Amino acid sequence: MKKQEAIVVEEGVIELEKEETQEIQESEPESVKSEDVKSEDVNTIPGVGAATAEKLISSGYDTLLSISVTSPRELVQVAGVTDATARKMIQYAREKLDLGFESGEDVLKKRETIEKIYSGSKALDNLLGGGFETRAITEAYASYGSGKTQIGHALATNCLKQFPDSTVVYIDTESTFRPERIISIAKNIDLDPDDALKRIKVARAFNSDHQVILAEKVEELIKNGLNVKLVVVDSLTAHFRAEFVGRGTLADRQQKINKHLHTLMKLAELYNLAVYVTNQVMSKPDVFFGDPTEAIGGHIVAHASTYRMYLRRGKKGSRVAKLVDSPNLPEGEAIFNITETGIKDV
Ligand code: GTP
Ligand code: MG
C-alpha cells in the first residue's frame, strides 16, 4: 500500500497491474541503459496488444518516452483505447522511465513524514538538520580511520532505540561490523543488547555483484513484514574500486554503482527509511592547493547522495564532519568524538 501511495501520483490509475510491472522490471537485462528503455517498443506495455501497438506506432507513438509525455485523451484518439487504459499506459511508461511528477504540495506532505535518526552527537545531528534523514541517502567519505564505520554502528543502535519495532539492515563489505560495539553502545542508551543484535540483519557482501543483490533483497525483507528503518552500506565503493581497475572499465563501474544507488534511493523513498553509505577517498596527485582527496565513484555517488559529509581527524583525537552538499542546509562543520560507547559531542 505504501508503495502504491508513493508511486502513483495521478488519481484513478491506482490499479495499474503492479505485479506485472514489477516482473517486467526485474527481468530486465543487467545493463539496460536509459537510452534503451526510452526507445523500448510500445509492445512491451502491459495490456497493449498488437493491433493497439500498430495504431500507436503509426501515429508516432513508437517509444515509451513518447507515451510518457502525452495525454490520455490523445491516446484514446489515436489508439482507440479507453481512458482508463490510456492512463495506465502513460503511468507505466513514466514509471519505467522514472518520470514521476509530483505537485509541490505532495512533496511537502512527503517531507513531513521524514524521520531523523540520531548519531549520538548533537553537533553531528544538527549539521544534518537534526539527524540522518529517512527518504535520503547520507554519504560519509573520508580516509581510513576517520569514523565512517563507527558512525554506522552508532546509527544502527540509536535507530533501534528510537524505533522500538524497527529493523536495521547492515551490508558489510569489509568485514568490519562488530557486534561488541553494538552491545556497548546499546548498554549506554538503555537498549537491551540482545534485542539490538536480533534486530540488526547483517549481510557480508563478498563482491560487488553480491552487494547489489543484497540491496535488492531488502525490499523482500520489508514485504515479509520487517519495519526496516535504516540501511547501512559500509563500504559502498570498496568492492567496485577493487574489481574495476583501469580506465577501460570505469564506465562499467559507474553504471553499476549508479544502478546500485538507484536501488538504495528507491528503498529510501518508498519505505521511508534512511540509507547511510560510506565511501573512501583517493588522492588526487594533480591537486596542489586545497584538499588533495576526492571521493571514489565521483559524480555518480555525489549526485545520488542527498547529504554528503567529509570526515577528517581533528584536534585531540576528535573528528570533524563537514557538510559538503545538501539540498536545504548551509555548509558547516561539526566536531565529535569516537568513544567506546558511540559517537559523542566533544
Ligand atoms: P576505514 O573503514 O578503514 O576507511 O575507516 P573508517 O572511517 O571506517 O574508520 P572507523 O569508523 O573504523 O574508525 C576507526 C577509529 O575509531 C579508530 O582509529 C579509533 O581511533 C576510533 N575508535 C574505534 N573504537 C574506539 C573506541 O572504543 N574508543 C575510542 N576512543 N576510539 C575508538
Ligand atoms: Mg570502515
PDB file of N, CA and C in Angstrom, residues 240-284:
ATOM      1  N   PHE A 240      33.729  -2.172  -5.645  1.00  0.00           N
ATOM      2  CA  PHE A 240      33.734  -1.648  -7.014  1.00  0.00           C
ATOM      3  C   PHE A 240      35.137  -1.154  -7.363  1.00  0.00           C
ATOM      4  N   ARG A 241      35.728  -0.501  -6.405  1.00  0.00           N
ATOM      5  CA  ARG A 241      37.052   0.061  -6.632  1.00  0.00           C
ATOM      6  C   ARG A 241      38.064  -1.052  -6.890  1.00  0.00           C
ATOM      7  N   ALA A 242      37.944  -2.126  -6.105  1.00  0.00           N
ATOM      8  CA  ALA A 242      38.903  -3.220  -6.233  1.00  0.00           C
ATOM      9  C   ALA A 242      38.700  -4.019  -7.518  1.00  0.00           C
ATOM     10  N   GLU A 243      37.439  -4.148  -7.921  1.00  0.00           N
ATOM     11  CA  GLU A 243      37.147  -5.027  -9.050  1.00  0.00           C
ATOM     12  C   GLU A 243      37.320  -4.364 -10.404  1.00  0.00           C
ATOM     13  N   PHE A 244      37.049  -3.085 -10.431  1.00  0.00           N
ATOM     14  CA  PHE A 244      37.132  -2.411 -11.728  1.00  0.00           C
ATOM     15  C   PHE A 244      38.394  -1.564 -11.745  1.00  0.00           C
ATOM     16  N   VAL A 245      39.411  -2.116 -12.319  1.00  0.00           N
ATOM     17  CA  VAL A 245      40.682  -1.406 -12.329  1.00  0.00           C
ATOM     18  C   VAL A 245      40.977  -0.944 -13.743  1.00  0.00           C
ATOM     19  N   GLY A 246      41.394   0.266 -13.860  1.00  0.00           N
ATOM     20  CA  GLY A 246      41.795   0.767 -15.175  1.00  0.00           C
ATOM     21  C   GLY A 246      40.705   1.571 -15.845  1.00  0.00           C
ATOM     22  N   ARG A 247      41.114   2.446 -16.685  1.00  0.00           N
ATOM     23  CA  ARG A 247      40.224   3.377 -17.368  1.00  0.00           C
ATOM     24  C   ARG A 247      39.119   2.691 -18.160  1.00  0.00           C
ATOM     25  N   GLY A 248      39.519   1.615 -18.854  1.00  0.00           N
ATOM     26  CA  GLY A 248      38.586   0.957 -19.759  1.00  0.00           C
ATOM     27  C   GLY A 248      37.318   0.489 -19.076  1.00  0.00           C
ATOM     28  N   THR A 249      37.441   0.127 -17.803  1.00  0.00           N
ATOM     29  CA  THR A 249      36.297  -0.453 -17.107  1.00  0.00           C
ATOM     30  C   THR A 249      35.554   0.587 -16.276  1.00  0.00           C
ATOM     31  N   LEU A 250      36.020   1.807 -16.325  1.00  0.00           N
ATOM     32  CA  LEU A 250      35.444   2.849 -15.474  1.00  0.00           C
ATOM     33  C   LEU A 250      33.966   3.082 -15.782  1.00  0.00           C
ATOM     34  N   ALA A 251      33.624   3.093 -17.048  1.00  0.00           N
ATOM     35  CA  ALA A 251      32.232   3.344 -17.429  1.00  0.00           C
ATOM     36  C   ALA A 251      31.329   2.231 -16.891  1.00  0.00           C
ATOM     37  N   ASP A 252      31.801   0.989 -17.004  1.00  0.00           N
ATOM     38  CA  ASP A 252      31.023  -0.143 -16.485  1.00  0.00           C
ATOM     39  C   ASP A 252      30.813   0.012 -14.988  1.00  0.00           C
ATOM     40  N   ARG A 253      31.886   0.366 -14.326  1.00  0.00           N
ATOM     41  CA  ARG A 253      31.819   0.524 -12.876  1.00  0.00           C
ATOM     42  C   ARG A 253      30.807   1.589 -12.501  1.00  0.00           C
ATOM     43  N   GLN A 254      30.894   2.714 -13.156  1.00  0.00           N
ATOM     44  CA  GLN A 254      29.998   3.821 -12.828  1.00  0.00           C
ATOM     45  C   GLN A 254      28.544   3.433 -13.069  1.00  0.00           C
ATOM     46  N   GLN A 255      28.341   2.691 -14.135  1.00  0.00           N
ATOM     47  CA  GLN A 255      26.970   2.296 -14.458  1.00  0.00           C
ATOM     48  C   GLN A 255      26.409   1.366 -13.385  1.00  0.00           C
ATOM     49  N   LYS A 256      27.290   0.492 -12.910  1.00  0.00           N
ATOM     50  CA  LYS A 256      26.850  -0.467 -11.883  1.00  0.00           C
ATOM     51  C   LYS A 256      26.597   0.229 -10.541  1.00  0.00           C
ATOM     52  N   ILE A 257      27.491   1.143 -10.187  1.00  0.00           N
ATOM     53  CA  ILE A 257      27.297   1.887  -8.938  1.00  0.00           C
ATOM     54  C   ILE A 257      26.008   2.694  -9.029  1.00  0.00           C
ATOM     55  N   ASN A 258      25.795   3.253 -10.191  1.00  0.00           N
ATOM     56  CA  ASN A 258      24.603   4.066 -10.408  1.00  0.00           C
ATOM     57  C   ASN A 258      23.332   3.253 -10.164  1.00  0.00           C
ATOM     58  N   LYS A 259      23.324   2.064 -10.692  1.00  0.00           N
ATOM     59  CA  LYS A 259      22.148   1.193 -10.549  1.00  0.00           C
ATOM     60  C   LYS A 259      21.949   0.826  -9.066  1.00  0.00           C
ATOM     61  N   HIS A 260      23.057   0.532  -8.421  1.00  0.00           N
ATOM     62  CA  HIS A 260      23.029   0.170  -7.002  1.00  0.00           C
ATOM     63  C   HIS A 260      22.455   1.331  -6.168  1.00  0.00           C
ATOM     64  N   LEU A 261      22.939   2.512  -6.453  1.00  0.00           N
ATOM     65  CA  LEU A 261      22.458   3.687  -5.726  1.00  0.00           C
ATOM     66  C   LEU A 261      20.981   3.941  -5.998  1.00  0.00           C
ATOM     67  N   HIS A 262      20.592   3.643  -7.197  1.00  0.00           N
ATOM     68  CA  HIS A 262      19.188   3.818  -7.567  1.00  0.00           C
ATOM     69  C   HIS A 262      18.312   2.884  -6.734  1.00  0.00           C
ATOM     70  N   THR A 263      18.783   1.669  -6.563  1.00  0.00           N
ATOM     71  CA  THR A 263      18.066   0.695  -5.715  1.00  0.00           C
ATOM     72  C   THR A 263      17.920   1.247  -4.296  1.00  0.00           C
ATOM     73  N   LEU A 264      19.018   1.786  -3.780  1.00  0.00           N
ATOM     74  CA  LEU A 264      19.005   2.309  -2.413  1.00  0.00           C
ATOM     75  C   LEU A 264      18.070   3.509  -2.291  1.00  0.00           C
ATOM     76  N   MET A 265      18.130   4.374  -3.285  1.00  0.00           N
ATOM     77  CA  MET A 265      17.280   5.569  -3.256  1.00  0.00           C
ATOM     78  C   MET A 265      15.817   5.195  -3.296  1.00  0.00           C
ATOM     79  N   LYS A 266      15.516   4.194  -4.107  1.00  0.00           N
ATOM     80  CA  LYS A 266      14.137   3.736  -4.237  1.00  0.00           C
ATOM     81  C   LYS A 266      13.634   3.175  -2.902  1.00  0.00           C
ATOM     82  N   LEU A 267      14.494   2.406  -2.242  1.00  0.00           N
ATOM     83  CA  LEU A 267      14.134   1.863  -0.928  1.00  0.00           C
ATOM     84  C   LEU A 267      13.835   3.005   0.041  1.00  0.00           C
ATOM     85  N   ALA A 268      14.729   3.981   0.047  1.00  0.00           N
ATOM     86  CA  ALA A 268      14.594   5.112   0.965  1.00  0.00           C
ATOM     87  C   ALA A 268      13.270   5.839   0.730  1.00  0.00           C
ATOM     88  N   GLU A 269      12.977   6.064  -0.526  1.00  0.00           N
ATOM     89  CA  GLU A 269      11.780   6.801  -0.919  1.00  0.00           C
ATOM     90  C   GLU A 269      10.501   6.027  -0.614  1.00  0.00           C
ATOM     91  N   LEU A 270      10.491   4.795  -1.080  1.00  0.00           N
ATOM     92  CA  LEU A 270       9.250   4.013  -0.993  1.00  0.00           C
ATOM     93  C   LEU A 270       8.910   3.620   0.431  1.00  0.00           C
ATOM     94  N   TYR A 271       9.936   3.333   1.225  1.00  0.00           N
ATOM     95  CA  TYR A 271       9.667   2.768   2.549  1.00  0.00           C
ATOM     96  C   TYR A 271      10.052   3.718   3.675  1.00  0.00           C
ATOM     97  N   ASN A 272      10.268   4.958   3.328  1.00  0.00           N
ATOM     98  CA  ASN A 272      10.573   5.976   4.335  1.00  0.00           C
ATOM     99  C   ASN A 272      11.667   5.519   5.296  1.00  0.00           C
ATOM    100  N   LEU A 273      12.759   5.065   4.726  1.00  0.00           N
ATOM    101  CA  LEU A 273      13.878   4.632   5.563  1.00  0.00           C
ATOM    102  C   LEU A 273      15.125   5.451   5.244  1.00  0.00           C
ATOM    103  N   ALA A 274      16.068   5.401   6.161  1.00  0.00           N
ATOM    104  CA  ALA A 274      17.314   6.141   5.973  1.00  0.00           C
ATOM    105  C   ALA A 274      18.368   5.211   5.385  1.00  0.00           C
ATOM    106  N   VAL A 275      19.181   5.753   4.510  1.00  0.00           N
ATOM    107  CA  VAL A 275      20.303   4.990   3.962  1.00  0.00           C
ATOM    108  C   VAL A 275      21.582   5.734   4.320  1.00  0.00           C
ATOM    109  N   TYR A 276      22.508   4.996   4.914  1.00  0.00           N
ATOM    110  CA  TYR A 276      23.810   5.581   5.241  1.00  0.00           C
ATOM    111  C   TYR A 276      24.877   4.790   4.500  1.00  0.00           C
ATOM    112  N   VAL A 277      25.660   5.465   3.680  1.00  0.00           N
ATOM    113  CA  VAL A 277      26.720   4.774   2.938  1.00  0.00           C
ATOM    114  C   VAL A 277      28.065   5.415   3.237  1.00  0.00           C
ATOM    115  N   THR A 278      29.092   4.583   3.215  1.00  0.00           N
ATOM    116  CA  THR A 278      30.432   5.112   3.435  1.00  0.00           C
ATOM    117  C   THR A 278      31.229   4.990   2.146  1.00  0.00           C
ATOM    118  N   ASN A 279      32.212   5.828   2.039  1.00  0.00           N
ATOM    119  CA  ASN A 279      32.956   5.917   0.796  1.00  0.00           C
ATOM    120  C   ASN A 279      34.403   6.293   1.100  1.00  0.00           C
ATOM    121  N   GLN A 280      35.301   5.659   0.385  1.00  0.00           N
ATOM    122  CA  GLN A 280      36.717   6.010   0.581  1.00  0.00           C
ATOM    123  C   GLN A 280      37.078   7.227  -0.265  1.00  0.00           C
ATOM    124  N   VAL A 281      38.245   7.708  -0.011  1.00  0.00           N
ATOM    125  CA  VAL A 281      38.751   8.776  -0.864  1.00  0.00           C
ATOM    126  C   VAL A 281      40.002   8.275  -1.580  1.00  0.00           C
ATOM    127  N   MET A 282      40.262   8.886  -2.695  1.00  0.00           N
ATOM    128  CA  MET A 282      41.532   8.584  -3.373  1.00  0.00           C
ATOM    129  C   MET A 282      42.299   9.881  -3.459  1.00  0.00           C
ATOM    130  N   SER A 283      43.592   9.764  -3.536  1.00  0.00           N
ATOM    131  CA  SER A 283      44.345  11.013  -3.590  1.00  0.00           C
ATOM    132  C   SER A 283      44.420  11.500  -5.028  1.00  0.00           C
ATOM    133  N   LYS A 284      44.378  12.782  -5.155  1.00  0.00           N
ATOM    134  CA  LYS A 284      44.492  13.389  -6.483  1.00  0.00           C
ATOM    135  C   LYS A 284      45.866  14.019  -6.574  1.00  0.00           C
TER     136      LYS A 284
END
